[in-house]
Short mmCIF file of C-alpha atoms in Angstrom, two decimals:
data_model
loop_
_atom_site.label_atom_id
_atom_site.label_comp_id
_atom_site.label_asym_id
_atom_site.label_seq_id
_atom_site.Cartn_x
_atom_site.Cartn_y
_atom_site.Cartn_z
CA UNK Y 1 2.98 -16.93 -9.19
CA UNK Y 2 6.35 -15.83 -7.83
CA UNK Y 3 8.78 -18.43 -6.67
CA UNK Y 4 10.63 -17.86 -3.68
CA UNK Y 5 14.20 -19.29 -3.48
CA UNK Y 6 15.53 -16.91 -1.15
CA UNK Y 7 14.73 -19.76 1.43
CA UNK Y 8 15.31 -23.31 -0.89
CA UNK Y 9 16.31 -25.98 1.84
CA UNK Y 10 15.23 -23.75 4.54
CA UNK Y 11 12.26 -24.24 7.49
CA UNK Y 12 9.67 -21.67 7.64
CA UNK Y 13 6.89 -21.37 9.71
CA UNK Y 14 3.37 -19.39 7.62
CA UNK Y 15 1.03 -18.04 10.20
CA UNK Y 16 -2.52 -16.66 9.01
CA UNK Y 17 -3.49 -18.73 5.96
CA UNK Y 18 -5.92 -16.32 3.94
CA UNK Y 19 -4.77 -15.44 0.22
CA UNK Y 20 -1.87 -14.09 1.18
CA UNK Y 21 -0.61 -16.70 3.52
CA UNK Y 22 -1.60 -19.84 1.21
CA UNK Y 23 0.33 -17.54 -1.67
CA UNK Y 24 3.78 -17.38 0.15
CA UNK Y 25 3.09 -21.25 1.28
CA UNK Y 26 2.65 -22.04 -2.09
CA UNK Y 27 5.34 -19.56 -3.18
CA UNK Y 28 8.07 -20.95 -0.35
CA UNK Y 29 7.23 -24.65 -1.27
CA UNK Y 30 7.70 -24.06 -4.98
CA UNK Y 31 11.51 -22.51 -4.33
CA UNK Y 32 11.87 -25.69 -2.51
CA UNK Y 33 11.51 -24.68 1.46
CA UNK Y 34 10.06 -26.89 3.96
CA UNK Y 35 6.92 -25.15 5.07
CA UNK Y 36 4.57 -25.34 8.09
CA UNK Y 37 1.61 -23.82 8.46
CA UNK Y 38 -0.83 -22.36 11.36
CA UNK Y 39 -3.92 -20.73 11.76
CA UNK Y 40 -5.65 -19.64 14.70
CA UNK Y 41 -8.81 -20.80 13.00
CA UNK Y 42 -10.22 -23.77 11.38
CA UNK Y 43 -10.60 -22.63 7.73
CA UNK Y 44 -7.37 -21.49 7.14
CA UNK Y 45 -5.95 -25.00 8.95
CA UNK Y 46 -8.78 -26.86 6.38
CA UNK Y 47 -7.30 -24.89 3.06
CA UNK Y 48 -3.80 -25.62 3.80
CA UNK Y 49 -3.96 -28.90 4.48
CA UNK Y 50 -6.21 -29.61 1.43
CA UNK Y 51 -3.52 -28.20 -0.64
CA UNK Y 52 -1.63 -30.58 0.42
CA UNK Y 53 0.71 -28.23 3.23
CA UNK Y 54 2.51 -29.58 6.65
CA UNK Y 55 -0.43 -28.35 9.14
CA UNK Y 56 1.04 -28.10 12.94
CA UNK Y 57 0.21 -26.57 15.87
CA UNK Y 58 3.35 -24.10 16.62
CA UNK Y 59 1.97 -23.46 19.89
CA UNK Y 60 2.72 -27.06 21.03
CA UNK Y 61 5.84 -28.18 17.96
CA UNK Y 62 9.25 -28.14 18.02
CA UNK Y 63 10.50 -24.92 16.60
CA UNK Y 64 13.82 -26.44 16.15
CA UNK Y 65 15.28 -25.10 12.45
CA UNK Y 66 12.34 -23.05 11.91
CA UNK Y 67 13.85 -19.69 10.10
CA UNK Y 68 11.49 -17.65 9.71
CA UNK Y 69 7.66 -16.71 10.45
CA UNK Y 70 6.13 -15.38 7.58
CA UNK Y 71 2.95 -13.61 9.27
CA UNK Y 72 -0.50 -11.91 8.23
CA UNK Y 73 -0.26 -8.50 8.80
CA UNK Y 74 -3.29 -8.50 10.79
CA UNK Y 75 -1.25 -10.79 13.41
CA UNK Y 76 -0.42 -8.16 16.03
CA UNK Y 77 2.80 -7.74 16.16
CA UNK Y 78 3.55 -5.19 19.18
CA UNK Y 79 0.44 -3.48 19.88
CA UNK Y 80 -1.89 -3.80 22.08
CA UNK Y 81 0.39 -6.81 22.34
CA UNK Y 82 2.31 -9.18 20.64
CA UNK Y 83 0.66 -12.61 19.42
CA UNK Y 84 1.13 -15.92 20.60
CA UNK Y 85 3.19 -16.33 17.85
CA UNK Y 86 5.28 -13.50 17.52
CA UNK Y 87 6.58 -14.23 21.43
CA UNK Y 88 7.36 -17.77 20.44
CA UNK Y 89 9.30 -16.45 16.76
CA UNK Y 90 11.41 -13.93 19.23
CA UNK Y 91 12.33 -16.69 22.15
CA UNK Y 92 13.67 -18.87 19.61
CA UNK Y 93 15.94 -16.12 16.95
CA UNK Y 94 12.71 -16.58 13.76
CA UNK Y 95 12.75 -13.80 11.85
CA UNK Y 96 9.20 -12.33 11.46
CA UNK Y 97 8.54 -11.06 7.97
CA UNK Y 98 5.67 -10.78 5.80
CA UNK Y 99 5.18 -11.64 2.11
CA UNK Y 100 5.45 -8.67 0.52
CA UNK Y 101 9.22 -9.21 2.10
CA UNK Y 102 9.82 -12.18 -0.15
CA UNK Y 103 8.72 -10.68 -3.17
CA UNK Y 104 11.47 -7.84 -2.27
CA UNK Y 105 13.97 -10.35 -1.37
CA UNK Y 106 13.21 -12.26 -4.70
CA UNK Y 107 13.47 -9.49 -6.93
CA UNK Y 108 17.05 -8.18 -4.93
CA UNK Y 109 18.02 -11.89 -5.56
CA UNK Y 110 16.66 -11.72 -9.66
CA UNK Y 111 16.05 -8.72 -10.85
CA UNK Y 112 17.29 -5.97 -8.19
CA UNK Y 113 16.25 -2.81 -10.53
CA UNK Y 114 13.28 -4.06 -11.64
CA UNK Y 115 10.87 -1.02 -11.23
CA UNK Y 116 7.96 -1.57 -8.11
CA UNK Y 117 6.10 1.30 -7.05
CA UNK Y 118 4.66 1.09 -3.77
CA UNK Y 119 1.45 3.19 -2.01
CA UNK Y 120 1.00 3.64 1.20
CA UNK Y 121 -1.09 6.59 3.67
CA UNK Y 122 -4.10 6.76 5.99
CA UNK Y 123 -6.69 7.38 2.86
CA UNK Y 124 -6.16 7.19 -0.40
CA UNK Y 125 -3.96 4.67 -0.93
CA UNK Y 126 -6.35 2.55 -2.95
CA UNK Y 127 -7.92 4.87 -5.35
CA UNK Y 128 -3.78 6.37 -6.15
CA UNK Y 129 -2.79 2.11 -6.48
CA UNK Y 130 -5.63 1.26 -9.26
CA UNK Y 131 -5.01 5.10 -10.95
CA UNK Y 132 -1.55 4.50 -11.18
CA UNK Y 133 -1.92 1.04 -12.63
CA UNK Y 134 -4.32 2.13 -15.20
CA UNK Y 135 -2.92 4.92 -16.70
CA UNK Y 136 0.83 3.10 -16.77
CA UNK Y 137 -1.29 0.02 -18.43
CA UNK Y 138 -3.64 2.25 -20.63
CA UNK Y 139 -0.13 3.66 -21.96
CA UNK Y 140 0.67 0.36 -23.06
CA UNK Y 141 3.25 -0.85 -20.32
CA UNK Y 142 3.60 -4.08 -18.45
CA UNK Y 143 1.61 -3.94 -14.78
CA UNK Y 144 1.34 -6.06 -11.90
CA UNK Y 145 -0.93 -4.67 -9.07
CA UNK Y 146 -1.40 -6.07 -6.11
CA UNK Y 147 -0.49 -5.96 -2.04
CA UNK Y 148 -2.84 -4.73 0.21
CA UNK Y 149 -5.02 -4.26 -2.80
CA UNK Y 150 -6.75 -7.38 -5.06
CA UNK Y 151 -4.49 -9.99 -5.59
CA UNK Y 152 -1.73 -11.02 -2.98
CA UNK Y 153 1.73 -9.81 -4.14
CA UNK Y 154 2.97 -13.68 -4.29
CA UNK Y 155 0.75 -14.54 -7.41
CA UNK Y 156 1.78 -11.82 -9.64
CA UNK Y 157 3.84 -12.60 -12.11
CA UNK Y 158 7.51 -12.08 -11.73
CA UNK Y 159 9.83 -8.91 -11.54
CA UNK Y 160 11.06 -7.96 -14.18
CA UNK Y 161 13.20 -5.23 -16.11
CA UNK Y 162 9.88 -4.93 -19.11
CA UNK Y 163 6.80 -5.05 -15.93
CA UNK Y 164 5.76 -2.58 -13.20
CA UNK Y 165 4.58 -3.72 -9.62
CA UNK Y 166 1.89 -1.14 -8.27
CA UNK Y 167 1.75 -2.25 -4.74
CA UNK Y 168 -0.52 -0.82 -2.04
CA UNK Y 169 1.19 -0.86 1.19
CA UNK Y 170 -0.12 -0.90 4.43
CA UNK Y 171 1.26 -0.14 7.66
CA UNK Y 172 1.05 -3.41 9.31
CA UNK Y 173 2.40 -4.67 5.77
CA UNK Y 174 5.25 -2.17 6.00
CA UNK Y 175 6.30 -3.24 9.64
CA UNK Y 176 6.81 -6.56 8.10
CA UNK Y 177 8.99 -5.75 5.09
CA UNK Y 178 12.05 -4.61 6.37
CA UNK Y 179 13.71 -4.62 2.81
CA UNK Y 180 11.37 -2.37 1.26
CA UNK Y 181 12.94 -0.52 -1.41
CA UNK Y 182 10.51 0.27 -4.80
CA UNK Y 183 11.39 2.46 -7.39
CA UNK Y 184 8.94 4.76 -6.32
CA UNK Y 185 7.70 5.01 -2.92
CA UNK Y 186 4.35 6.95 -2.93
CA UNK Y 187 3.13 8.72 0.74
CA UNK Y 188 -0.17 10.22 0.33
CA UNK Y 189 -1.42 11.29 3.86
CA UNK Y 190 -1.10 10.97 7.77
CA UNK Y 191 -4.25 11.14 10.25
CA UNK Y 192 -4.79 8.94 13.05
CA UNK Y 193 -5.51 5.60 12.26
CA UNK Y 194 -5.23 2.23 13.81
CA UNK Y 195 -3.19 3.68 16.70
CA UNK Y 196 -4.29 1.10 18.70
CA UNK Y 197 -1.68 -1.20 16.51
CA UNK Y 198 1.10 1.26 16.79
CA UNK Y 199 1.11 2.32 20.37
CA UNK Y 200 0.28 2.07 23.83
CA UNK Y 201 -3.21 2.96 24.33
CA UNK Y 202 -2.75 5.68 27.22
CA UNK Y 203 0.18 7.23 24.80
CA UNK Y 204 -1.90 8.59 21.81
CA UNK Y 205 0.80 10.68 20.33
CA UNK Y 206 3.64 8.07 20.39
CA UNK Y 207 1.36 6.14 18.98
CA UNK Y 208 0.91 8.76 15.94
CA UNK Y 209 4.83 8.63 15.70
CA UNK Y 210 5.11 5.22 15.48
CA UNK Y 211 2.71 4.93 12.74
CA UNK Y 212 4.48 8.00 10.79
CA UNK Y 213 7.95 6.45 11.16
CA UNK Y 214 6.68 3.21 9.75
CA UNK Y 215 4.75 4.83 6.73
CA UNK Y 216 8.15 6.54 6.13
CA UNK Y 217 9.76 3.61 5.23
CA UNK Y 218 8.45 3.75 2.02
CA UNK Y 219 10.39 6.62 0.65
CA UNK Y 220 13.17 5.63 3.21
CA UNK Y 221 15.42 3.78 0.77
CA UNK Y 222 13.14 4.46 -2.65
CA UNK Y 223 14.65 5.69 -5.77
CA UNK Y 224 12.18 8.46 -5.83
CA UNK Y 225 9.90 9.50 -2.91
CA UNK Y 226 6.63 11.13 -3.51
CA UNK Y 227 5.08 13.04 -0.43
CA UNK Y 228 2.23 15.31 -0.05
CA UNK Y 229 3.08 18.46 1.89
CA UNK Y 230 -0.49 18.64 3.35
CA UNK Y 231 -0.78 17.27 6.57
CA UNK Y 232 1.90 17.80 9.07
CA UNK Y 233 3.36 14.52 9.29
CA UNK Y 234 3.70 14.00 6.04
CA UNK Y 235 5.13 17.56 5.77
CA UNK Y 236 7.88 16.91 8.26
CA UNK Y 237 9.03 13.21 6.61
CA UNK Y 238 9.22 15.12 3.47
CA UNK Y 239 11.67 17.72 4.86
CA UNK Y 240 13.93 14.84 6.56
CA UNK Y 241 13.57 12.92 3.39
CA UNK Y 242 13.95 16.04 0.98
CA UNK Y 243 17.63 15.91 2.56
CA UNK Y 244 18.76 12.14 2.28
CA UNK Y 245 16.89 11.76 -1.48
CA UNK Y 246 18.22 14.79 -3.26
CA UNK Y 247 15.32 13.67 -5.70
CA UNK Y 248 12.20 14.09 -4.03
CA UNK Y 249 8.10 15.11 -5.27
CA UNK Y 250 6.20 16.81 -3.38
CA UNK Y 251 2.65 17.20 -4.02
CA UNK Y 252 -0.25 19.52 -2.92
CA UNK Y 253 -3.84 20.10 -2.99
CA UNK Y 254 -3.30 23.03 -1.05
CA UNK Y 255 -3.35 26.78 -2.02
CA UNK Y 256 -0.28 28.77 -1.75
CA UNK Y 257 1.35 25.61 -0.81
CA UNK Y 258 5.21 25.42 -3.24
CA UNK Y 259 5.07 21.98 -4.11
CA UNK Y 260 6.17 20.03 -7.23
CA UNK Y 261 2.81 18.87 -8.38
CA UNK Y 262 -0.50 20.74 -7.39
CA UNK Y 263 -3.80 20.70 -7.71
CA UNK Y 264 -6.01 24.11 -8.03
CA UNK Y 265 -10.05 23.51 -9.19
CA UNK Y 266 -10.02 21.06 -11.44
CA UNK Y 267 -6.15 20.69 -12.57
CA UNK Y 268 -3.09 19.27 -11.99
CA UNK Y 269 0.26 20.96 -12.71
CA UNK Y 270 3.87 20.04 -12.81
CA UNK Y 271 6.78 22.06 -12.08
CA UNK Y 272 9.15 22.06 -15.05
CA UNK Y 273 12.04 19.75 -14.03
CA UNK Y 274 10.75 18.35 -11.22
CA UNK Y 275 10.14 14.82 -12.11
CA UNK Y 276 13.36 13.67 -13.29
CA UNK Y 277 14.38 16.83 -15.48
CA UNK Y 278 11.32 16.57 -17.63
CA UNK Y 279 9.89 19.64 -19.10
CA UNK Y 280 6.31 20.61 -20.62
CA UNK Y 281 4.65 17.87 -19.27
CA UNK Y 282 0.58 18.34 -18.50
CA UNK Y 283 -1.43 20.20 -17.20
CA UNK Y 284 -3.73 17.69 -16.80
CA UNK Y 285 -7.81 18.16 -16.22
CA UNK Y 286 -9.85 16.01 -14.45
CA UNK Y 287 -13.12 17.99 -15.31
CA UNK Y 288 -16.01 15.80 -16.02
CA UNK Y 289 -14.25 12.96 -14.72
CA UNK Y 290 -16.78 11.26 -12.08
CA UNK Y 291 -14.29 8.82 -10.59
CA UNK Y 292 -11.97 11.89 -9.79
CA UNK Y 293 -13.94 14.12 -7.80
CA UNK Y 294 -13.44 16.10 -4.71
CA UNK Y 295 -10.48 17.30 -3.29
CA UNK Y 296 -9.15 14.05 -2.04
CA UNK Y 297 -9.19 12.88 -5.41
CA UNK Y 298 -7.08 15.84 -7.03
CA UNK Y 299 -4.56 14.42 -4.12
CA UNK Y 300 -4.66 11.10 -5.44
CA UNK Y 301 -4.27 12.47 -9.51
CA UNK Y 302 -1.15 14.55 -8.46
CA UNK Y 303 -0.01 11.33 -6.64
CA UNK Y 304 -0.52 9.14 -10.17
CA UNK Y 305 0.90 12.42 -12.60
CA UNK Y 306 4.00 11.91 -10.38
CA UNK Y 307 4.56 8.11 -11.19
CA UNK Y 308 3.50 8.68 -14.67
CA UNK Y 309 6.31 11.59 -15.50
CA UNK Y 310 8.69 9.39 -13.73
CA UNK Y 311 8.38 6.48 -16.19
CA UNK Y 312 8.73 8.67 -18.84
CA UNK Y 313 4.57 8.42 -20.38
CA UNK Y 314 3.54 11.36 -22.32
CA UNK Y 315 1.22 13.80 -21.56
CA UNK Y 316 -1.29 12.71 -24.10
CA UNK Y 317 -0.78 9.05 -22.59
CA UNK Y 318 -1.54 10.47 -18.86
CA UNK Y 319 -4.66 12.98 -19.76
CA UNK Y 320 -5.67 9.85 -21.65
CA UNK Y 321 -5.43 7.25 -18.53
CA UNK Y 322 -6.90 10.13 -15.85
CA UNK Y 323 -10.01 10.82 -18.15
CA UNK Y 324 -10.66 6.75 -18.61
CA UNK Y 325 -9.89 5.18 -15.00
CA UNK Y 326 -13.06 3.27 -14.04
CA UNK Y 327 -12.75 3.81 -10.28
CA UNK Y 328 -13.32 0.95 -7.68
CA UNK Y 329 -15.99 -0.23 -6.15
CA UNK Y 330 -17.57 1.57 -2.49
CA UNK Y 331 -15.09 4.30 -3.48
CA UNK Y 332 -17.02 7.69 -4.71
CA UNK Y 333 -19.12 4.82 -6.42
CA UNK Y 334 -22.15 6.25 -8.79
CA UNK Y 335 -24.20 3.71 -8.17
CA UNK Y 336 -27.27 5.01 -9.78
CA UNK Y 337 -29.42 8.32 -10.35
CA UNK Y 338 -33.34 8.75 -9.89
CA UNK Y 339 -33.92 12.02 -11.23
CA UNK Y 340 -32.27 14.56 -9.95
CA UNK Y 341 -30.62 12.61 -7.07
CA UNK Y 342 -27.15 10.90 -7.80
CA UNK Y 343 -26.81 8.10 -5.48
CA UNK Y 344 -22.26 7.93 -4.71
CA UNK Y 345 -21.79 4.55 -2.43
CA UNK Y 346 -18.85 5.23 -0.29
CA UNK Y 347 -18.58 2.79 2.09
CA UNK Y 348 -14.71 2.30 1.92
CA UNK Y 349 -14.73 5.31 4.21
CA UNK Y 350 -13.76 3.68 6.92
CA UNK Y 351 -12.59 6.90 9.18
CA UNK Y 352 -13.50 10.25 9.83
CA UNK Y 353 -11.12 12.05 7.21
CA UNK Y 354 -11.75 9.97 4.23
CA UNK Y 355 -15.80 10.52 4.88
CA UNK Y 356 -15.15 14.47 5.51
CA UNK Y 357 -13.40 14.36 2.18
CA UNK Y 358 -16.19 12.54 0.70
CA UNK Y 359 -18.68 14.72 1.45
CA UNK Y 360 -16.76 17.87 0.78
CA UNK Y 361 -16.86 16.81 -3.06
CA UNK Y 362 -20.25 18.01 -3.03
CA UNK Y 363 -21.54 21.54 -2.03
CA UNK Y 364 -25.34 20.90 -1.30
CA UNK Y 365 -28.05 18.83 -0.67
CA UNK Y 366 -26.70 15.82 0.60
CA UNK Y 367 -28.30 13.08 2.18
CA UNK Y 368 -25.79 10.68 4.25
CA UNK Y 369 -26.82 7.41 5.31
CA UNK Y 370 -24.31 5.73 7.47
CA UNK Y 371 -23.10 3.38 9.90
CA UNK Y 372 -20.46 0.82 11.30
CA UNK Y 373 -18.17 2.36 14.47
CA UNK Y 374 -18.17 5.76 15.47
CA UNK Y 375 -14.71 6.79 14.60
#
């Protein structure tokens, strides 16, 4: 677990008590800040207090010294309005943040260069996070992953100048962490999604643009930014960011499309130079490799190529991490195969691109059983 000093001696309110919330209570009270804790339901009230936390109703206490709000990030916090709790933080000067904030305040306050890559985009972003982290770990370095993905970022262990955060990102996540600033800030993709947390709901296209300016944040103030050129949002951060960086990746799946690292069939390629000055590194096949099919997969390789020639791994090391990663679970998933049929479970298709991409991995003969809200 990470300690938190940033806020020793300090009041701070923790609203939402899943894992990540009982984390940065836990984290908080270890660097020796008073803590108080809400939930709008009973669960989250019944773990905190049987760890032992302060558990008070902030809609009724006294919000006198109370800091900061660290908040879920599925606590609305503008759209379609703000919570309860958020209007109550603002009347009184609390400064909302979210966890993955205290982990970046930590590690300015410890270890300010220790390298954290962070993931974010509309689909994607969880098959790049668990790629990345294998093939760094499968090359025999030091990795932390967590976020928006499997463990909350507050029990990892430590930054540090020998360990690499992978962190998935997520917009709501984002909007929280105003001192965001990894080592490598990954941005694979822009469609519309969860614009009714971003925007007004009569205002569709603001909402879009609020959603692209917050997913820009995470090449904002990176080291390195890696953007795909192959949507048009993404496409237009990477020209504004192309300026400011100086050091940019870009990365396509597209034909004809310049970019640093592409895709074409069933390979990946690297411009010479283009990640950090280094030369001769890849190509890199993912024929045969089950985890890695489709289109939307070659995206997410080019994505995890780019964060491996960054830190420096070989190309043996990489081809070696692509060809072995495991894949997750309800993502392109073989689950099992009765003859001829090979039965994929993708059920972490949650919107209408990701499940178009899905299915485009296989030419024929498909039989789609679905279900859930007709996005």
């Amino acid at each position: 677990m990470i300690r938190i000093t940033t806020f020793a001696g300090r009041r701070v309110a923790v609203f939402g008590l899943g894992g990540s919330g009982l984390a940065a209570a836990h984290s908080l009270r270890d660097g020796d800040a008073t803590v108080v804790c809400w939930d709008d339901g009973a669960a989250g009230r019944a773990a905190a207090q049987a760890a032992g936390f302060t558990v008070e109703d902030l809609s009724t206490a006294d919000w006198s010294g109370i800091e900061a709000v660290v908040l879920a990030p599925g606590v609305p916090l503008t759209h379609p309005e703000p919570h309860w709790i958020v209007r109550m933080a603002q009347a009184v000067g609390a400064e909302i943040i979210g966890d993955i904030e205290l982990f970046f305040r930590q590690r300015a306050a410890d270890c300010p260069d220790a390298p954290v890559v962070c993931i974010t985009g509309t689909n994607g972003k969880s098959t790049t996070t668990a790629l990345i982290a294998h093939i760094l770990a499968a090359a025999g370095r030091d990795v932390q992953m967590g976020g928006n993905i499997g463990k909350a970022i507050l029990t990892l262990e430590p930054p540090s100048m020998d360990r690499i955060h992978v962190i998935e990102i997520s917009s709501f996540q984002i909007d929280l962490t105003p001192s965001l600033k990894p080592t490598v800030g990954v941005l694979m993709n822009l469609t519309p999604d969860h614009l009714d947390r971003h925007g007004p709901g009569d205002d569709l296209n603001l909402a879009m643009r609020n959603y692209a300016e917050i997913k820009e944040r995470v090449i904002a103030h990176a080291g390195h930014g890696v953007v795909s050129l192959d949507d048009a949002s993404s496409s237009a951060i990477a020209a504004r960011q192309s300026k400011r960086l100086g050091r940019e990746v870009t990365m396509s799946v597209r034909a004809g499309v310049a970019a640093d690292v592409t895709a074409k069939g069933d390979e990946v390629r690297v411009r010479d130079g283009a990640l950090g000055g280094l030369t001769d590194f890849g190509p890199f096949s993912l024929a045969g490799i089950g985890t890695l099919r489709g289109a939307h997969n070659a995206q997410n390789a080019c994505a995890a190529v780019a964060v491996a020639g960054l830190f420096k791994l070989t190309s043996a090391a990489t081809q070696q991490g692509l060809r072995s990663y495991p894949g997750l679970p309800h993502r392109m998933e073989e689950v099992g195969r009765v003859g001829a049929v090979l039965f994929i479970n993708d059920s972490k298709a949650t919107n209408a691109d990701s499940t178009e991409k899905a299915l485009s991995a296989f030419a024929s003969d498909i039989y789609w059983i679905l279900g859930g809200k007709p996005k």
